[in-house]
């Protein structure tokens, strides 16, 4: 009985993290982006620095009418937001947060193949945007969907190669095992892998500067053009959940997860701190860099990231064997 | 029949059903999406047979890349209005070949593994697959990588020959 209770409790904690972390990242985006552009951002809602703006946005989304275009492929169109969102919830189950006051590692479910599980779940999530592009019956959505597909095919390979390099160095595919095996000098040896993984992850999430599929100046909103109300909100939530999953994975694979002072007690706090830091970098990249043109997107993937990832795998092989 | 077997049968039925839908759906896009369901259900079957590594790689490679490739090809090709599957004269040949392959593979499976049970052994972990791949099966593995390399070179040659002329 206590085992079932344990599983239930873990699921609730994961669900709680899934519902709150993306909102925190969203709030951070509002504020960090505003200050980087020398403006204040939303200030009125809720009183203190507009903390309730996202809640207000949520209420607004919920009130809107849900419209399905006449030309849309109805079921594909309606299913797409769920396909985009749910995989990130599933991925969070296997991501460890680290030791919790000496109570063992805080994690939904420690899988023997956690790394592959999370990568597989992330690769399913991006199908949702593709379905939105195909099912909307709108030429802008269609063009956006085409760009999504091209981008995904290019960046899947360097991302998996970089992740494989981390797994090779640790000698395990379990995310807990990889974070446990971390040693500080990995930061140097794995630096190219870290950069490749982070950049490819940004592209996979279609975050700026890799938002050519959504390019609002050319394609209105790309695959999301026809979405409104709750469905659009689900796509937004999926984007922020994607940032959290990418930041958590980067932390666990390359930044040592819960490595830090008093890791036995405060490991979870270190992990959370690093996740917030990486999420901040994701937001910073949005403000700092202009959007890549469609051909530049593919050139960066095939001529820079893939060779770099292969070099990293070779280097890791040498280090491991030696 | 225990719980695991019930889930296995449900997943198998799901895989077969969505495969039939993928074949008969008049819209190619729907066919590709039904293929996603088929591949996912087969991955579920792999998990139940303790072959987790194969299951997640199946999702990562087939759902994450191959289906995206299929959809990309669909989007690039010319289409008049609704995308419909074209009926060609090869249809019956393809059906016969598919049937022969299915019967052949099925017969091999039944002949080789009929009545065997997985009793709590973890035979499908990454460690055991890696060990098998690099000890007993290292020669087929190397031959396969040679074939893949040849296919890669061939694809590059084919795609470049057009621009030289």
CSV table of C-alpha atoms in Angstrom, one decimal:
chain,number,residue,atom,x,y,z
A,1,UNK,CA,0.0,0.0,0.0
A,2,UNK,CA,2.7,2.4,0.9
A,3,UNK,CA,4.4,1.7,-2.4
A,4,UNK,CA,1.2,2.8,-4.3
A,5,UNK,CA,1.1,5.9,-2.1
A,6,UNK,CA,4.7,6.6,-3.0
A,7,UNK,CA,4.0,6.4,-6.7
A,8,UNK,CA,0.9,8.5,-6.4
A,9,UNK,CA,2.9,11.2,-4.4
A,10,UNK,CA,5.7,11.2,-7.0
A,11,UNK,CA,3.1,11.6,-9.8
A,12,UNK,CA,1.5,14.5,-8.0
A,13,UNK,CA,4.9,16.2,-7.4
A,14,UNK,CA,5.7,15.8,-11.1
A,15,UNK,CA,2.3,17.2,-12.1
A,16,UNK,CA,2.8,20.1,-9.7
A,17,UNK,CA,6.2,20.9,-11.2
A,18,UNK,CA,4.7,20.6,-14.7
A,19,UNK,CA,2.0,23.1,-13.8
A,20,UNK,CA,4.2,25.7,-12.0
A,21,UNK,CA,7.7,25.6,-13.5
A,22,UNK,CA,6.6,26.7,-17.1
A,23,UNK,CA,4.6,29.6,-15.5
A,24,UNK,CA,7.7,30.7,-13.6
A,25,UNK,CA,9.7,30.6,-16.8
A,26,UNK,CA,7.0,32.6,-18.6
A,27,UNK,CA,7.0,35.2,-15.8
A,28,UNK,CA,10.8,35.3,-16.0
A,29,UNK,CA,10.5,35.9,-19.8
A,30,UNK,CA,8.1,38.7,-19.3
A,31,UNK,CA,10.4,40.5,-16.8
A,32,UNK,CA,13.9,39.6,-18.1
A,33,UNK,CA,13.0,40.5,-21.7
A,34,UNK,CA,11.4,43.8,-20.6
A,35,UNK,CA,14.4,44.9,-18.6
A,36,UNK,CA,16.9,43.9,-21.3
A,37,UNK,CA,14.9,46.1,-23.7
A,38,UNK,CA,14.8,49.0,-21.1
A,39,UNK,CA,11.1,48.8,-20.4
A,40,UNK,CA,9.2,47.6,-17.3
A,41,UNK,CA,6.9,44.9,-18.7
A,42,UNK,CA,3.5,44.1,-17.2
A,43,UNK,CA,3.2,46.0,-13.9
A,44,UNK,CA,-0.5,46.3,-13.0
A,45,UNK,CA,-1.9,42.8,-12.6
A,46,UNK,CA,-1.7,41.6,-9.0
A,47,UNK,CA,0.1,44.6,-7.6
A,48,UNK,CA,3.7,43.7,-7.0
A,49,UNK,CA,5.5,43.9,-10.3
A,50,UNK,CA,2.6,42.4,-12.2
A,51,UNK,CA,3.1,38.9,-10.8
A,52,UNK,CA,-0.5,37.9,-11.7
A,53,UNK,CA,-0.1,38.8,-15.4
A,54,UNK,CA,0.2,35.1,-16.5
A,55,UNK,CA,-2.9,34.2,-14.4
A,56,UNK,CA,-4.8,37.0,-16.1
A,57,UNK,CA,-3.6,35.8,-19.5
A,58,UNK,CA,-4.8,32.3,-18.6
A,59,UNK,CA,-8.3,33.6,-17.7
A,60,UNK,CA,-8.4,35.6,-21.0
A,61,UNK,CA,-7.4,32.5,-23.0
A,62,UNK,CA,-10.1,30.4,-21.2
A,63,UNK,CA,-12.8,32.9,-22.0
A,64,UNK,CA,-12.1,33.0,-25.7
A,65,UNK,CA,-14.3,31.2,-28.2
A,66,UNK,CA,-12.7,28.1,-29.7
A,67,UNK,CA,-12.7,28.4,-33.4
A,68,UNK,CA,-12.0,25.6,-35.9
A,69,UNK,CA,-11.5,27.0,-39.5
A,70,UNK,CA,-13.9,25.5,-42.1
A,71,UNK,CA,-10.9,24.4,-44.3
A,72,UNK,CA,-9.2,22.7,-41.3
A,73,UNK,CA,-8.7,19.0,-41.0
A,74,UNK,CA,-10.9,18.9,-37.9
A,75,UNK,CA,-9.5,16.0,-35.8
A,76,UNK,CA,-5.9,16.7,-36.6
A,77,UNK,CA,-6.3,20.4,-35.9
A,78,UNK,CA,-8.0,19.7,-32.5
A,79,UNK,CA,-5.6,17.0,-31.4
A,80,UNK,CA,-2.4,18.9,-32.2
A,81,UNK,CA,-2.2,21.0,-29.0
A,82,UNK,CA,-2.5,17.9,-26.8
A,83,UNK,CA,0.1,16.1,-28.8
A,84,UNK,CA,2.4,19.1,-28.3
A,85,UNK,CA,1.9,19.3,-24.6
A,86,UNK,CA,1.5,15.8,-23.1
A,87,UNK,CA,5.0,14.5,-24.1
A,88,UNK,CA,6.7,17.1,-22.0
A,89,UNK,CA,4.7,16.0,-19.0
A,90,UNK,CA,5.7,12.4,-19.7
A,91,UNK,CA,9.4,13.5,-20.1
A,92,UNK,CA,9.4,15.3,-16.7
A,93,UNK,CA,8.6,11.9,-15.0
A,94,UNK,CA,12.1,10.7,-15.7
A,95,UNK,CA,14.1,13.8,-14.9
A,96,UNK,CA,15.8,13.7,-11.4
A,97,UNK,CA,16.0,16.8,-9.2
A,98,UNK,CA,18.6,15.3,-6.8
A,99,UNK,CA,18.9,14.4,-3.1
A,100,UNK,CA,16.2,15.9,-1.0
A,101,UNK,CA,17.4,16.4,2.6
A,102,UNK,CA,19.1,13.1,2.7
A,103,UNK,CA,15.9,11.2,1.6
A,104,UNK,CA,17.3,9.9,-1.7
A,105,UNK,CA,17.0,11.3,-5.2
A,106,UNK,CA,13.8,13.3,-5.9
A,107,UNK,CA,12.6,11.8,-9.2
A,108,UNK,CA,9.3,10.7,-10.7
A,109,UNK,CA,10.6,7.3,-11.8
A,110,UNK,CA,14.3,6.3,-12.1
A,111,UNK,CA,14.5,4.6,-15.5
A,112,UNK,CA,17.5,2.5,-16.6
A,113,UNK,CA,17.2,4.3,-19.9
A,114,UNK,CA,16.1,7.7,-18.7
A,115,UNK,CA,18.1,9.6,-21.3
A,116,UNK,CA,16.6,7.8,-24.2
A,117,UNK,CA,13.1,8.0,-22.6
A,118,UNK,CA,13.3,11.8,-22.3
A,119,UNK,CA,14.8,12.3,-25.8
A,120,UNK,CA,12.1,10.1,-27.3
A,121,UNK,CA,9.3,12.0,-25.5
A,122,UNK,CA,10.7,15.3,-26.7
A,123,UNK,CA,10.8,14.1,-30.3
A,124,UNK,CA,7.1,13.2,-30.0
A,125,UNK,CA,6.2,16.6,-28.7
A,126,UNK,CA,7.3,18.4,-31.9
A,127,UNK,CA,4.9,16.3,-33.9
A,128,UNK,CA,2.1,18.6,-32.4
A,129,UNK,CA,3.4,21.7,-34.2
A,130,UNK,CA,3.7,19.7,-37.4
A,131,UNK,CA,0.1,18.5,-37.1
A,132,UNK,CA,-1.0,22.1,-36.5
A,133,UNK,CA,0.7,23.2,-39.7
A,134,UNK,CA,-0.8,20.3,-41.7
A,135,UNK,CA,-4.3,20.4,-40.3
A,136,UNK,CA,-5.0,24.2,-40.2
A,137,UNK,CA,-5.9,24.5,-43.9
A,138,UNK,CA,-4.0,27.7,-44.1
A,139,UNK,CA,-1.1,28.4,-46.4
A,140,UNK,CA,1.0,30.2,-43.8
A,141,UNK,CA,0.5,27.3,-41.4
A,142,UNK,CA,1.5,24.9,-44.2
A,143,UNK,CA,4.7,26.8,-45.0
A,144,UNK,CA,5.5,27.0,-41.3
A,145,UNK,CA,4.9,23.3,-40.9
A,146,UNK,CA,7.3,22.7,-43.8
A,147,UNK,CA,10.0,24.7,-42.0
A,148,UNK,CA,9.3,22.9,-38.8
A,149,UNK,CA,9.9,19.6,-40.5
A,150,UNK,CA,13.1,20.7,-42.1
A,151,UNK,CA,14.4,22.1,-38.8
A,152,UNK,CA,13.5,19.0,-36.8
A,153,UNK,CA,15.3,16.7,-39.3
A,154,UNK,CA,18.4,18.8,-39.1
A,155,UNK,CA,18.7,19.3,-35.4
A,156,UNK,CA,17.7,15.9,-34.1
A,157,UNK,CA,21.0,14.3,-35.1
A,158,UNK,CA,23.4,16.8,-33.3
A,159,UNK,CA,21.2,16.8,-30.2
A,160,UNK,CA,21.3,13.0,-29.9
A,161,UNK,CA,25.0,12.8,-30.6
A,162,UNK,CA,25.8,15.4,-27.9
A,163,UNK,CA,23.6,13.6,-25.4
A,164,UNK,CA,25.3,10.3,-26.4
A,165,UNK,CA,28.7,11.8,-25.6
A,166,UNK,CA,27.6,12.7,-22.1
A,167,UNK,CA,26.2,9.1,-21.6
A,168,UNK,CA,29.5,7.6,-22.9
A,169,UNK,CA,31.6,9.6,-20.4
A,170,UNK,CA,29.4,8.6,-17.6
A,171,UNK,CA,29.1,5.0,-18.8
A,172,UNK,CA,25.3,4.8,-18.2
A,173,UNK,CA,22.1,5.9,-19.8
A,174,UNK,CA,20.3,6.5,-16.5
A,175,UNK,CA,20.0,10.3,-15.8
A,176,UNK,CA,20.6,9.7,-12.1
A,177,UNK,CA,23.7,7.8,-13.0
A,178,UNK,CA,25.0,10.4,-15.4
A,179,UNK,CA,24.6,13.2,-12.8
A,180,UNK,CA,26.1,11.1,-10.0
A,181,UNK,CA,29.2,10.3,-12.2
A,182,UNK,CA,29.8,14.0,-12.9
A,183,UNK,CA,33.2,15.4,-12.2
A,184,UNK,CA,34.2,19.1,-12.6
A,185,UNK,CA,36.7,18.6,-15.4
A,186,UNK,CA,33.9,17.3,-17.6
A,187,UNK,CA,32.8,21.0,-18.0
A,188,UNK,CA,36.0,21.5,-20.1
A,189,UNK,CA,36.0,18.2,-22.0
A,190,UNK,CA,32.3,18.4,-22.7
A,191,UNK,CA,32.1,22.1,-23.6
A,192,UNK,CA,31.5,21.6,-27.3
A,193,UNK,CA,28.8,18.9,-26.5
A,194,UNK,CA,27.2,21.3,-24.1
A,195,UNK,CA,27.0,24.1,-26.7
A,196,UNK,CA,25.8,21.7,-29.4
A,197,UNK,CA,23.1,20.3,-27.1
A,198,UNK,CA,21.9,23.7,-26.0
A,199,UNK,CA,21.7,25.2,-29.5
A,200,UNK,CA,20.1,22.1,-31.0
A,201,UNK,CA,17.6,22.1,-28.2
A,202,UNK,CA,16.7,25.7,-28.8
A,203,UNK,CA,16.1,24.8,-32.5
A,204,UNK,CA,14.1,21.8,-31.6
A,205,UNK,CA,11.8,24.0,-29.4
A,206,UNK,CA,11.6,26.6,-32.3
A,207,UNK,CA,12.7,29.3,-29.8
A,208,UNK,CA,14.3,32.5,-31.2
A,209,UNK,CA,16.8,32.8,-32.9
A,210,UNK,CA,15.5,29.5,-34.5
A,211,UNK,CA,11.9,30.7,-34.8
A,212,UNK,CA,11.9,30.7,-38.7
A,213,UNK,CA,8.8,28.4,-38.6
A,214,UNK,CA,6.9,31.0,-36.6
A,215,UNK,CA,8.4,34.1,-38.2
A,216,UNK,CA,5.7,36.6,-37.6
A,217,UNK,CA,6.9,39.0,-40.3
A,218,UNK,CA,6.6,36.4,-43.0
A,219,UNK,CA,4.2,33.7,-41.8
A,220,UNK,CA,1.9,35.5,-39.3
A,221,UNK,CA,2.4,32.8,-36.6
A,222,UNK,CA,3.4,29.8,-38.7
A,223,UNK,CA,1.7,26.6,-37.7
A,224,UNK,CA,-0.1,28.3,-34.9
A,225,UNK,CA,-1.8,31.0,-37.1
A,226,UNK,CA,-5.3,29.5,-36.8
A,227,UNK,CA,-5.2,28.7,-33.1
A,228,UNK,CA,-6.9,30.8,-30.5
A,229,UNK,CA,-8.1,30.5,-26.9
A,230,UNK,CA,-7.3,27.5,-24.9
A,231,UNK,CA,-5.6,25.6,-27.8
A,232,UNK,CA,-3.2,28.4,-28.3
A,233,UNK,CA,-2.6,28.6,-24.6
A,234,UNK,CA,-1.7,24.9,-24.7
A,235,UNK,CA,0.8,25.5,-27.4
A,236,UNK,CA,2.3,28.3,-25.3
A,237,UNK,CA,2.4,26.1,-22.2
A,238,UNK,CA,4.1,23.4,-24.3
A,239,UNK,CA,6.8,25.9,-25.4
A,240,UNK,CA,7.6,26.9,-21.8
A,241,UNK,CA,7.4,23.2,-20.6
A,242,UNK,CA,9.8,22.5,-23.4
A,243,UNK,CA,12.2,25.1,-22.1
A,244,UNK,CA,12.0,23.6,-18.6
A,245,UNK,CA,12.7,20.1,-19.9
A,246,UNK,CA,15.6,21.3,-22.1
A,247,UNK,CA,17.1,23.2,-19.2
A,248,UNK,CA,16.7,20.3,-16.9
A,249,UNK,CA,18.3,17.9,-19.4
A,250,UNK,CA,21.2,20.3,-20.0
A,251,UNK,CA,21.7,20.6,-16.2
A,252,UNK,CA,21.7,16.8,-15.6
A,253,UNK,CA,23.8,15.9,-18.6
A,254,UNK,CA,26.4,18.6,-18.7
A,255,UNK,CA,26.3,20.8,-15.6
A,256,UNK,CA,26.5,18.0,-13.0
A,257,UNK,CA,22.8,18.1,-11.9
A,258,UNK,CA,23.0,18.4,-8.1
A,259,UNK,CA,26.7,18.8,-7.8
A,260,UNK,CA,27.5,21.6,-5.3
A,261,UNK,CA,28.1,22.3,-1.6
A,262,UNK,CA,25.9,20.2,0.8
A,263,UNK,CA,24.6,18.2,-2.2
A,264,UNK,CA,23.2,15.5,0.2
A,265,UNK,CA,20.8,18.0,1.7
A,266,UNK,CA,20.3,20.7,-0.8
A,267,UNK,CA,20.9,18.8,-4.1
A,268,UNK,CA,17.4,19.6,-5.3
A,269,UNK,CA,17.9,23.3,-4.8
A,270,UNK,CA,21.2,23.2,-6.8
A,271,UNK,CA,19.4,21.4,-9.7
A,272,UNK,CA,16.5,23.9,-9.6
A,273,UNK,CA,19.0,26.8,-9.5
A,274,UNK,CA,20.9,25.5,-12.6
A,275,UNK,CA,17.6,24.9,-14.4
A,276,UNK,CA,16.6,28.5,-13.8
A,277,UNK,CA,20.0,29.6,-15.0
A,278,UNK,CA,19.8,27.7,-18.2
A,279,UNK,CA,16.2,28.9,-18.8
A,280,UNK,CA,17.4,32.4,-18.4
A,281,UNK,CA,20.0,31.8,-21.1
A,282,UNK,CA,17.2,30.6,-23.4
A,283,UNK,CA,15.3,33.8,-22.8
A,284,UNK,CA,18.5,35.8,-23.2
A,285,UNK,CA,19.2,34.2,-26.6
A,286,UNK,CA,15.7,35.4,-27.7
A,287,UNK,CA,16.5,39.0,-26.9
A,288,UNK,CA,20.2,38.9,-28.0
A,289,UNK,CA,20.1,37.4,-31.5
A,290,UNK,CA,18.1,38.2,-34.7
A,291,UNK,CA,16.2,35.4,-36.3
A,292,UNK,CA,18.2,33.0,-38.6
A,293,UNK,CA,17.1,32.8,-42.2
A,294,UNK,CA,15.8,29.4,-43.3
A,295,UNK,CA,19.0,28.5,-45.2
A,296,UNK,CA,21.2,29.7,-42.3
A,297,UNK,CA,19.2,27.4,-40.0
A,298,UNK,CA,20.1,24.3,-42.0
A,299,UNK,CA,23.7,25.5,-42.7
A,300,UNK,CA,24.3,25.9,-39.0
A,301,UNK,CA,23.0,22.4,-38.3
A,302,UNK,CA,24.8,20.5,-41.0
A,303,UNK,CA,28.1,22.4,-41.4
A,304,UNK,CA,28.7,23.4,-37.8
A,305,UNK,CA,26.8,21.4,-35.2
A,306,UNK,CA,27.0,18.0,-36.7
A,307,UNK,CA,30.8,18.1,-37.3
A,308,UNK,CA,31.2,19.6,-33.8
A,309,UNK,CA,29.1,16.9,-32.2
A,310,UNK,CA,31.0,14.1,-34.1
A,311,UNK,CA,34.3,15.7,-32.9
A,312,UNK,CA,32.9,15.7,-29.4
A,313,UNK,CA,32.0,12.0,-29.6
A,314,UNK,CA,35.5,11.2,-30.9
A,315,UNK,CA,37.1,13.2,-28.1
A,316,UNK,CA,34.9,11.5,-25.5
A,317,UNK,CA,35.9,8.1,-26.9
A,318,UNK,CA,39.6,9.0,-26.5
A,319,UNK,CA,39.1,10.2,-23.0
A,320,UNK,CA,37.1,7.1,-22.0
A,321,UNK,CA,39.5,4.6,-23.5
A,322,UNK,CA,42.5,6.5,-22.2
B,1,UNK,CA,-4.3,-14.2,-18.5
B,2,UNK,CA,-2.6,-11.6,-16.2
B,3,UNK,CA,-2.6,-7.9,-16.5
B,4,UNK,CA,0.5,-7.6,-18.6
B,5,UNK,CA,-0.9,-10.0,-21.2
B,6,UNK,CA,-4.1,-8.0,-21.4
B,7,UNK,CA,-2.2,-4.8,-22.0
B,8,UNK,CA,-0.1,-6.6,-24.6
B,9,UNK,CA,-3.2,-7.8,-26.5
B,10,UNK,CA,-4.7,-4.4,-26.4
B,11,UNK,CA,-1.6,-2.8,-27.7
B,12,UNK,CA,-1.2,-5.4,-30.4
B,13,UNK,CA,-4.8,-4.8,-31.5
B,14,UNK,CA,-4.2,-1.1,-31.5
B,15,UNK,CA,-1.0,-1.6,-33.7
B,16,UNK,CA,-2.8,-3.9,-36.2
B,17,UNK,CA,-5.9,-1.7,-36.3
B,18,UNK,CA,-4.0,1.6,-36.9
B,19,UNK,CA,-1.8,-0.2,-39.5
B,20,UNK,CA,-4.9,-1.1,-41.4
B,21,UNK,CA,-6.2,2.4,-41.1
B,22,UNK,CA,-2.8,3.7,-42.3
B,23,UNK,CA,-3.1,1.5,-45.4
B,24,UNK,CA,-6.8,2.3,-46.2
B,25,UNK,CA,-7.0,6.0,-45.3
B,26,UNK,CA,-7.6,8.0,-48.5
B,27,UNK,CA,-5.6,11.0,-47.1
B,28,UNK,CA,-1.9,10.5,-47.1
B,29,UNK,CA,-1.4,12.8,-44.1
B,30,UNK,CA,-3.9,10.7,-42.0
B,31,UNK,CA,-2.0,7.6,-43.1
B,32,UNK,CA,1.2,9.1,-41.8
B,33,UNK,CA,-0.4,10.0,-38.5
B,34,UNK,CA,-1.9,6.5,-38.1
B,35,UNK,CA,1.6,5.2,-38.7
B,36,UNK,CA,2.6,7.1,-35.6
B,37,UNK,CA,0.0,5.3,-33.6
B,38,UNK,CA,1.2,1.9,-35.0
B,39,UNK,CA,4.8,2.6,-34.2
B,40,UNK,CA,3.9,3.9,-30.7
B,41,UNK,CA,1.8,0.7,-30.0
B,42,UNK,CA,4.6,-1.5,-31.2
B,43,UNK,CA,7.0,0.4,-28.9
B,44,UNK,CA,4.6,-0.3,-26.0
B,45,UNK,CA,4.7,-4.0,-26.9
B,46,UNK,CA,8.5,-3.8,-26.8
B,47,UNK,CA,8.4,-2.3,-23.3
B,48,UNK,CA,6.1,-5.1,-22.1
B,49,UNK,CA,8.7,-7.6,-23.5
B,50,UNK,CA,11.4,-5.9,-21.3
B,51,UNK,CA,13.1,-4.5,-24.5
B,52,UNK,CA,13.0,-0.9,-23.3
B,53,UNK,CA,16.1,0.1,-25.3
B,54,UNK,CA,14.5,-0.9,-28.5
B,55,UNK,CA,11.2,0.7,-27.5
B,56,UNK,CA,12.7,4.2,-26.8
B,57,UNK,CA,15.0,4.0,-29.9
B,58,UNK,CA,11.9,3.1,-32.0
B,59,UNK,CA,10.1,6.2,-30.7
B,60,UNK,CA,13.1,8.4,-31.1
B,61,UNK,CA,14.1,7.3,-34.6
B,62,UNK,CA,10.8,6.3,-36.2
B,63,UNK,CA,8.3,8.7,-34.7
B,64,UNK,CA,10.8,11.5,-34.2
B,65,UNK,CA,12.6,11.3,-37.6
B,66,UNK,CA,11.2,8.9,-40.1
B,67,UNK,CA,7.6,10.0,-39.8
B,68,UNK,CA,8.7,13.7,-39.9
B,69,UNK,CA,10.6,12.8,-43.1
B,70,UNK,CA,7.5,11.2,-44.5
B,71,UNK,CA,5.4,14.2,-43.7
B,72,UNK,CA,8.1,16.5,-45.1
B,73,UNK,CA,8.1,14.6,-48.4
B,74,UNK,CA,4.3,14.7,-48.5
B,75,UNK,CA,4.4,18.5,-48.1
B,76,UNK,CA,7.0,19.0,-50.8
B,77,UNK,CA,5.3,16.9,-53.4
B,78,UNK,CA,2.7,18.4,-55.7
B,79,UNK,CA,-0.8,17.9,-54.6
B,80,UNK,CA,-4.1,19.0,-56.1
B,81,UNK,CA,-6.5,20.0,-53.3
B,82,UNK,CA,-6.8,17.2,-50.9
B,83,UNK,CA,-3.9,14.8,-50.8
B,84,UNK,CA,-5.1,11.4,-51.9
B,85,UNK,CA,-3.2,8.2,-52.2
B,86,UNK,CA,-2.7,7.4,-55.8
B,87,UNK,CA,-3.7,3.9,-56.9
B,88,UNK,CA,-1.1,2.3,-59.1
B,89,UNK,CA,-0.9,-0.9,-61.0
B,90,UNK,CA,1.7,-2.1,-58.4
B,91,UNK,CA,-0.9,-2.3,-55.8
B,92,UNK,CA,-1.5,-6.1,-56.0
B,93,UNK,CA,2.2,-6.9,-56.3
B,94,UNK,CA,2.8,-4.9,-53.2
B,95,UNK,CA,0.0,-6.7,-51.4
B,96,UNK,CA,1.4,-10.1,-52.4
B,97,UNK,CA,4.9,-9.2,-51.4
B,98,UNK,CA,3.7,-7.8,-48.0
B,99,UNK,CA,1.7,-10.9,-47.4
B,100,UNK,CA,4.7,-13.2,-48.2
B,101,UNK,CA,6.9,-11.1,-45.9
B,102,UNK,CA,4.4,-11.1,-43.1
B,103,UNK,CA,3.8,-14.9,-43.3
B,104,UNK,CA,7.6,-15.6,-43.6
B,105,UNK,CA,8.5,-13.4,-40.6
B,106,UNK,CA,5.5,-14.7,-38.6
B,107,UNK,CA,6.5,-18.3,-39.3
B,108,UNK,CA,10.1,-17.7,-38.3
B,109,UNK,CA,8.9,-16.1,-35.0
B,110,UNK,CA,6.5,-18.9,-34.2
B,111,UNK,CA,9.1,-21.6,-35.1
B,112,UNK,CA,11.8,-20.0,-33.1
B,113,UNK,CA,10.1,-18.6,-30.0
B,114,UNK,CA,6.7,-20.4,-29.7
B,115,UNK,CA,5.9,-21.1,-26.0
B,116,UNK,CA,8.9,-19.2,-24.6
B,117,UNK,CA,8.2,-17.0,-21.7
B,118,UNK,CA,10.1,-14.0,-20.2
B,119,UNK,CA,10.3,-14.8,-16.5
B,120,UNK,CA,11.5,-11.6,-14.8
B,121,UNK,CA,14.8,-11.5,-16.7
B,122,UNK,CA,15.9,-8.2,-18.0
B,123,UNK,CA,17.0,-9.2,-21.4
B,124,UNK,CA,16.5,-6.0,-23.2
B,125,UNK,CA,18.6,-3.5,-21.3
B,126,UNK,CA,21.1,-1.3,-23.0
B,127,UNK,CA,24.0,-3.2,-21.4
B,128,UNK,CA,22.9,-6.6,-22.6
B,129,UNK,CA,22.1,-5.4,-26.1
B,130,UNK,CA,25.5,-3.7,-26.3
B,131,UNK,CA,27.3,-6.8,-25.1
B,132,UNK,CA,25.5,-9.0,-27.6
B,133,UNK,CA,26.1,-6.6,-30.4
B,134,UNK,CA,29.8,-6.3,-29.8
B,135,UNK,CA,30.6,-10.0,-29.0
B,136,UNK,CA,28.3,-12.5,-30.8
B,137,UNK,CA,27.0,-10.2,-33.5
B,138,UNK,CA,30.0,-8.0,-34.2
B,139,UNK,CA,30.4,-9.2,-37.8
B,140,UNK,CA,26.8,-8.6,-39.0
B,141,UNK,CA,27.0,-5.3,-37.2
B,142,UNK,CA,30.1,-4.3,-39.2
B,143,UNK,CA,28.6,-5.5,-42.5
B,144,UNK,CA,25.5,-3.5,-41.8
B,145,UNK,CA,27.5,-0.4,-41.1
B,146,UNK,CA,29.3,-1.0,-44.5
B,147,UNK,CA,26.0,-1.3,-46.3
B,148,UNK,CA,24.7,1.9,-44.7
B,149,UNK,CA,27.9,3.8,-45.7
B,150,UNK,CA,27.5,2.6,-49.2
B,151,UNK,CA,23.9,3.7,-49.3
B,152,UNK,CA,24.9,7.1,-47.9
B,153,UNK,CA,27.6,7.6,-50.6
B,154,UNK,CA,25.1,6.5,-53.2
B,155,UNK,CA,22.5,9.0,-52.0
B,156,UNK,CA,25.1,11.8,-52.2
B,157,UNK,CA,26.2,10.8,-55.7
B,158,UNK,CA,22.6,10.6,-56.9
B,159,UNK,CA,21.6,13.9,-55.5
B,160,UNK,CA,24.7,15.7,-56.9
B,161,UNK,CA,24.7,14.3,-60.4
B,162,UNK,CA,21.7,16.5,-61.4
B,163,UNK,CA,23.5,19.7,-60.7
B,164,UNK,CA,26.7,18.8,-62.6
B,165,UNK,CA,24.9,18.2,-65.9
